[in-house]
Amino acid sequence: MLSHATRTELAALVGLACRAPSVHNTQPWLWRVDGSDEHPVVEVYADTSRRLPATDPAGRNLLVSCGAALHHLRVGAAAHGWVPTVDRLPDVRRGDLLARVSLQRGEVSTTAARDLAAIAARVTDRRRFTSWPVPDSRVEHLAATGSREGATVVPLLDLARRHRTDLLFLRARAQQTGDRRLHEEQRSWVDHGARDGVPAALVPAGGGSRFEDAPPVEDGVEHTDGVLVVGTAHDAPLDHLRAGEALSAVWLHATTDRLSVVPLSQVVEVPETRAALRHEVLDGALHPQLVVRIGWQEIARSTLPRTPRRDVDDVLLG
Ligand SMILES: Cc1cc2nc3c(=O)[nH]c(=O)nc-3n(C[C@H](O)[C@H](O)[C@H](O)COP(=O)(O)O)c2cc1C
């Protein structure tokens, strides 16, 4: 049995995990806290009622989002003196049970203050990056950070592969442009509610009906941006979860380095461009799960409104 105090502490950790990024801010996760005060357990479940049928029919982005939340939970727990042990997809009969995280009391992580600050500060800022180039060494370092999370994060440093990715992005966007069902779904997540979706204020002017069409990518990826592809050797739910953990690791690290991160999922949402990205950019070796742009924002930029989150009570299973 969990005491009231431990339950409250775990609910606070779940609150931190829920700061994670998710596709269209759908927050497609549910949580259960269990176990005892000495050995508490936090489980994360997929909330499949929040899958996007038009944008994400296979539920890949949903699992990537849950993976990001799982990584946030691990980092948040370690920062509060817990040692997390993660069992991913522990029950074959319950596909929606994505991970069981067992916690043991330990030392507060040495990077606790920095990690908690990164979770609090991390946002998707779609405004145009400055033209300051992101040094290759930074892009490589972020890729290595993500690659420690069970996915392979590939830095696209050579112009030919970047240009190819750029063209695939434009092709994916052109294909999605004519899809009314998709556009309606995406529009419905702008100002969706007080606790989810993307506030209209964050939709870039001229971004069209897809709020995730940020102006910087209207003509493709700027040559000064850093570009990463999060890939996995296989394409099963476990891989999607691990891709999300890698995304979160990259993003929190980048936030600490004051770099801005914007995921570009369209190219992996369209089957044809996803296959082309796999074969023409990743040499057939990896399944691409997400493309990510990295850049510097203006130092004197205004603060953006934050995307809302569901209350912890609404995502905690009884
Ligand atoms: C799997 C995944 C895919 C995403 N795809 C895009 C995208 O294509 N374009 C974009 O601008 N943002 C994208 N995002 C960012 C989300 O829209 C963002 O995380 C969400 O609105 C919450 O806002 P926040 O990151 O500021 O907390 C994606 C996020 C995730 C986790």
Coordinates of C-alpha atoms and ligand atoms in Angstrom, one line a residue:
M1 CA 0.0 0.0 0.0
L2 CA 1.2 3.5 -0.8
S3 CA 0.9 6.1 1.9
H4 CA -0.8 9.4 1.1
A5 CA 2.6 11.1 1.1
T6 CA 4.2 8.7 -1.4
R7 CA 1.2 8.8 -3.6
T8 CA 1.4 12.6 -3.6
E9 CA 5.1 12.4 -4.5
L10 CA 4.5 10.0 -7.3
A11 CA 1.7 12.2 -8.7
A12 CA 4.1 15.1 -8.8
L13 CA 6.5 12.9 -10.8
V14 CA 3.7 12.1 -13.2
G15 CA 3.0 15.8 -13.5
L16 CA 6.7 16.3 -14.6
A17 CA 6.4 13.5 -17.1
C18 CA 3.3 15.1 -18.6
R19 CA 5.4 18.2 -19.5
A20 CA 6.8 16.0 -22.3
P21 CA 6.1 16.9 -25.9
S22 CA 3.4 15.0 -27.8
V23 CA 2.0 15.1 -31.3
H24 CA -0.5 18.0 -31.5
N25 CA -0.3 18.1 -27.7
T26 CA -2.6 15.1 -27.6
Q27 CA -1.0 13.8 -24.4
P28 CA -1.9 10.3 -25.3
W29 CA -0.9 8.7 -22.0
L30 CA -2.4 7.4 -18.7
W31 CA -0.6 6.5 -15.5
R32 CA -1.0 4.2 -12.6
V33 CA 0.9 4.4 -9.3
D34 CA 1.2 1.3 -7.2
G35 CA 3.5 -0.8 -5.0
S36 CA 4.6 0.1 -1.5
D37 CA 6.4 3.1 0.0
E38 CA 9.7 1.2 -0.1
H39 CA 9.2 0.0 -3.7
P40 CA 6.7 2.2 -5.6
V41 CA 5.8 1.4 -9.2
V42 CA 4.7 3.9 -11.9
E43 CA 3.1 2.4 -15.0
V44 CA 2.5 4.3 -18.2
Y45 CA -0.3 3.3 -20.6
A46 CA -1.2 4.4 -24.1
D47 CA -4.4 6.3 -24.2
T48 CA -5.5 5.0 -27.6
S49 CA -8.7 7.2 -27.5
R50 CA -6.2 10.0 -28.3
R51 CA -4.7 8.5 -31.3
L52 CA -5.0 10.7 -34.5
P53 CA -6.8 8.4 -37.0
A54 CA -5.9 10.5 -40.1
T55 CA -2.4 11.7 -39.2
D56 CA -1.2 8.7 -37.3
P57 CA -3.3 5.6 -38.2
A58 CA -0.6 3.1 -37.0
G59 CA -0.3 5.0 -33.7
R60 CA 3.5 5.5 -34.1
N61 CA 3.5 9.1 -33.1
L62 CA 1.3 8.2 -30.2
L63 CA 4.0 5.8 -28.9
V64 CA 6.8 8.2 -29.6
S65 CA 5.0 10.7 -27.5
C66 CA 4.6 8.2 -24.7
G67 CA 8.2 7.3 -24.9
A68 CA 9.1 11.0 -24.4
A69 CA 6.9 11.1 -21.3
L70 CA 8.6 7.9 -20.0
H71 CA 12.0 9.5 -20.4
H72 CA 10.7 12.6 -18.7
L73 CA 9.5 10.4 -15.8
R74 CA 12.9 8.7 -15.5
V75 CA 14.7 12.0 -15.4
G76 CA 12.3 13.6 -13.0
A77 CA 12.5 10.5 -10.7
A78 CA 16.3 10.5 -10.7
A79 CA 16.3 14.2 -9.9
H80 CA 14.1 13.5 -6.8
G81 CA 16.4 10.8 -5.4
W82 CA 14.8 7.7 -7.0
V83 CA 16.6 5.0 -9.0
P84 CA 14.2 3.9 -11.8
T85 CA 14.3 0.4 -13.3
V86 CA 12.2 0.2 -16.5
D87 CA 10.4 -2.8 -17.9
R88 CA 9.1 -1.9 -21.3
L89 CA 6.0 -3.7 -22.7
P90 CA 6.0 -6.0 -19.7
D91 CA 2.8 -7.8 -20.5
V92 CA 2.1 -9.3 -23.9
R93 CA -1.6 -9.5 -23.1
R94 CA -1.8 -5.8 -22.4
G95 CA -0.4 -3.9 -25.4
D96 CA -1.5 -0.6 -23.9
L97 CA 0.8 -1.1 -20.9
L98 CA 3.9 0.5 -22.3
A99 CA 6.2 0.4 -19.3
R100 CA 6.4 -0.4 -15.6
V101 CA 8.9 1.8 -13.8
S102 CA 10.0 0.4 -10.4
L103 CA 11.5 3.0 -8.1
Q104 CA 14.1 2.6 -5.3
R105 CA 15.4 5.2 -3.0
G106 CA 18.9 6.4 -4.0
E107 CA 21.0 9.5 -4.4
V108 CA 19.6 12.6 -6.1
S109 CA 21.1 12.6 -9.7
T110 CA 24.1 14.9 -10.0
T111 CA 22.4 16.7 -12.9
A112 CA 19.1 17.2 -11.0
A113 CA 18.9 20.9 -11.0
R114 CA 19.8 21.2 -14.7
D115 CA 17.4 18.4 -15.7
L116 CA 14.4 19.9 -13.8
A117 CA 15.2 23.3 -15.3
A118 CA 15.2 21.7 -18.8
I119 CA 11.9 20.0 -18.2
A120 CA 10.4 23.3 -17.1
A121 CA 11.9 25.3 -19.9
R122 CA 11.4 22.9 -22.9
V123 CA 8.9 24.1 -25.5
T124 CA 8.3 23.8 -29.2
D125 CA 9.3 27.2 -30.5
R126 CA 8.4 27.3 -34.2
R127 CA 9.6 30.8 -34.9
R128 CA 12.4 31.2 -37.4
F129 CA 15.8 30.4 -36.1
T130 CA 18.7 32.9 -36.3
S131 CA 21.2 32.3 -39.1
W132 CA 23.9 31.3 -36.6
P133 CA 25.0 27.9 -37.7
V134 CA 24.7 25.1 -35.2
P135 CA 28.3 23.6 -35.1
D136 CA 28.5 20.0 -36.3
S137 CA 30.1 19.0 -33.0
R138 CA 26.9 20.1 -31.2
V139 CA 24.7 18.2 -33.6
E140 CA 26.9 15.1 -33.2
H141 CA 26.9 15.5 -29.4
L142 CA 23.1 15.7 -29.3
A143 CA 22.8 12.7 -31.6
A144 CA 25.1 10.7 -29.3
T145 CA 23.0 11.7 -26.3
G146 CA 19.8 10.4 -28.0
S147 CA 21.5 7.2 -29.2
R148 CA 22.1 6.1 -25.6
E149 CA 18.3 5.6 -25.3
G150 CA 17.9 2.5 -27.4
A151 CA 17.3 4.3 -30.8
T152 CA 19.9 5.6 -33.3
V153 CA 20.0 9.3 -33.8
V154 CA 21.7 10.2 -37.0
P155 CA 23.1 13.7 -37.5
L156 CA 22.7 14.8 -41.1
L157 CA 25.9 16.8 -41.6
D158 CA 26.5 16.4 -45.4
L159 CA 24.6 18.7 -47.7
A160 CA 23.5 16.0 -50.1
R161 CA 21.5 14.0 -47.5
R162 CA 20.1 17.2 -46.0
H163 CA 19.0 18.4 -49.4
R164 CA 17.4 15.0 -50.1
T165 CA 15.5 15.2 -46.7
D166 CA 14.4 18.7 -47.6
L167 CA 12.9 17.6 -50.8
L168 CA 11.2 14.7 -49.1
F169 CA 9.7 17.1 -46.6
L170 CA 8.3 19.3 -49.3
R171 CA 6.9 16.2 -51.1
A172 CA 5.3 15.0 -47.9
R173 CA 3.7 18.3 -47.4
A174 CA 2.4 18.5 -50.9
Q175 CA 0.8 15.1 -50.5
Q176 CA -0.8 16.0 -47.2
T177 CA -2.1 19.3 -48.6
G178 CA -4.9 17.7 -50.6
D179 CA -6.1 15.6 -47.7
R180 CA -9.2 17.2 -46.2
R181 CA -9.7 14.6 -43.5
L182 CA -6.1 15.2 -42.3
H183 CA -6.5 19.0 -42.3
E184 CA -9.7 18.8 -40.4
E185 CA -8.1 16.6 -37.8
Q186 CA -5.1 19.0 -37.5
R187 CA -7.3 22.1 -37.3
S188 CA -9.4 20.5 -34.6
W189 CA -6.3 20.3 -32.3
V190 CA -5.7 24.1 -32.6
D191 CA -7.4 25.6 -29.5
H192 CA -8.8 22.1 -28.9
G193 CA -9.4 22.7 -25.2
A194 CA -8.2 24.3 -22.0
R195 CA -6.0 21.3 -21.2
D196 CA -4.7 19.9 -24.5
G197 CA -4.1 20.9 -28.2
V198 CA -2.1 23.8 -29.4
P199 CA -3.1 27.4 -28.6
A200 CA -3.8 29.4 -31.8
A201 CA -1.2 32.0 -30.6
L202 CA 1.5 29.3 -31.3
V203 CA 0.3 28.8 -34.8
P204 CA 2.8 30.6 -37.0
A205 CA 1.3 33.3 -39.2
G206 CA 1.1 32.1 -42.8
G207 CA 1.5 28.5 -41.5
G208 CA -1.6 27.4 -43.3
S209 CA -4.1 25.1 -41.8
R210 CA -1.4 22.8 -40.4
F211 CA -0.1 24.6 -37.3
E212 CA 3.1 22.5 -37.5
D213 CA 4.1 24.1 -40.8
A214 CA 6.4 26.6 -39.3
P215 CA 7.6 29.3 -41.7
P216 CA 11.3 28.3 -41.5
V217 CA 10.5 25.1 -43.3
E218 CA 8.2 26.5 -45.9
D219 CA 11.1 26.6 -48.3
G220 CA 12.8 23.6 -46.8
V221 CA 15.2 23.3 -43.9
E222 CA 17.6 26.3 -43.6
H223 CA 21.1 25.3 -44.3
T224 CA 22.3 26.7 -41.0
D225 CA 19.9 24.5 -39.0
G226 CA 21.1 21.2 -37.4
V227 CA 19.1 18.2 -38.6
L228 CA 18.8 14.9 -36.9
V229 CA 16.9 11.8 -37.8
V230 CA 15.7 9.5 -35.0
G231 CA 15.8 6.0 -36.4
T232 CA 15.5 2.4 -35.1
A233 CA 16.7 -0.9 -36.4
H234 CA 13.2 -2.4 -36.2
D235 CA 9.7 -0.9 -36.5
A236 CA 7.8 -2.4 -33.6
P237 CA 6.0 -0.6 -30.7
L238 CA 9.2 -1.0 -28.5
D239 CA 11.1 0.9 -31.2
H240 CA 8.6 3.7 -31.3
L241 CA 8.8 4.0 -27.5
R242 CA 12.6 4.1 -27.6
A243 CA 12.5 6.7 -30.3
G244 CA 10.4 8.9 -28.0
E245 CA 12.9 8.4 -25.1
A246 CA 15.7 9.4 -27.5
L247 CA 13.7 12.5 -28.7
S248 CA 13.2 13.5 -25.0
A249 CA 16.9 13.0 -24.2
V250 CA 18.0 15.1 -27.3
W251 CA 15.4 17.8 -26.5
L252 CA 16.3 18.2 -22.8
H253 CA 19.9 18.3 -23.6
A254 CA 19.4 20.9 -26.3
T255 CA 17.3 23.0 -24.0
T256 CA 20.1 23.0 -21.4
D257 CA 22.4 24.2 -24.3
R258 CA 19.8 26.9 -25.1
L259 CA 19.2 25.3 -28.5
S260 CA 15.7 25.1 -29.9
V261 CA 14.2 21.9 -31.2
V262 CA 11.3 21.4 -33.6
P263 CA 10.2 17.9 -34.7
L264 CA 9.1 17.5 -38.3
S265 CA 6.9 14.5 -38.5
Q266 CA 5.2 14.9 -41.9
V267 CA 8.0 13.2 -43.8
V268 CA 7.5 10.1 -41.7
E269 CA 3.7 10.3 -41.8
V270 CA 3.5 9.8 -45.5
P271 CA 4.4 6.2 -46.3
E272 CA 6.1 7.0 -49.6
T273 CA 8.4 9.7 -48.2
R274 CA 9.1 7.6 -45.1
A275 CA 10.3 4.8 -47.3
A276 CA 12.4 7.2 -49.4
L277 CA 14.0 8.6 -46.2
R278 CA 14.8 5.1 -45.1
H279 CA 16.4 4.0 -48.4
E280 CA 17.8 7.3 -49.8
V281 CA 19.0 9.0 -46.6
L282 CA 19.6 6.2 -44.1
D283 CA 20.9 3.7 -46.6
G284 CA 18.1 1.2 -45.7
A285 CA 19.7 0.6 -42.3
L286 CA 17.2 2.3 -40.1
H287 CA 13.4 2.9 -39.9
P288 CA 13.0 6.7 -39.5
Q289 CA 10.7 7.7 -36.7
L290 CA 11.1 11.5 -36.6
V291 CA 13.1 14.3 -38.2
V292 CA 14.2 17.0 -35.9
R293 CA 15.5 20.6 -36.6
I294 CA 17.8 22.2 -34.2
G295 CA 18.7 25.9 -34.1
W296 CA 19.2 29.1 -32.1
Q297 CA 16.4 31.4 -31.3
E298 CA 16.9 35.2 -30.9
I299 CA 18.3 35.9 -27.5
A300 CA 15.8 38.8 -27.0
R301 CA 12.8 36.8 -28.2
S302 CA 9.5 37.2 -26.4
T303 CA 8.2 34.4 -24.2
L304 CA 5.7 32.2 -25.9
P305 CA 2.5 31.1 -24.1
R306 CA 2.9 27.5 -22.9
T307 CA 0.8 24.6 -24.2
P308 CA -1.6 23.4 -21.5
R309 CA -1.6 20.0 -19.9
R310 CA -4.3 17.7 -18.6
D311 CA -4.6 17.7 -14.8
V312 CA -2.7 14.8 -13.2
D313 CA -5.9 13.6 -11.6
D314 CA -7.4 13.2 -15.2
V315 CA -4.5 11.0 -16.3
L316 CA -4.0 8.9 -13.2
L317 CA -5.9 5.6 -13.3
G318 CA -7.8 4.9 -10.0
Ligands
LIG1 C1 5.9 12.5 -32.1 C2 5.8 14.0 -32.2 C3 5.7 14.6 -33.5 C4 5.6 16.0 -33.6 N1 5.5 16.6 -34.8 C5 5.6 17.9 -34.9 C6 5.7 18.5 -36.2 O1 5.7 17.8 -37.3 N2 5.8 19.9 -36.3 C7 5.8 20.7 -35.2 O2 5.9 21.9 -35.3 N3 5.7 20.1 -33.9 C8 5.7 18.8 -33.8 N4 5.6 18.2 -32.5 C9 5.7 19.1 -31.3 C10 4.3 19.1 -30.7 O3 3.3 19.8 -31.5 C11 4.4 19.7 -29.3 O4 5.3 18.9 -28.5 C12 3.1 19.9 -28.5 O5 2.3 20.8 -29.2 C13 3.3 20.4 -27.1 O6 3.9 21.6 -27.0 P1 5.3 21.8 -26.3 O7 6.4 20.9 -27.0 O8 5.7 23.3 -26.5 O9 5.2 21.4 -24.8 C14 5.7 16.8 -32.4 C15 5.9 16.2 -31.1 C16 6.0 14.8 -31.0 C17 6.2 14.2 -29.7

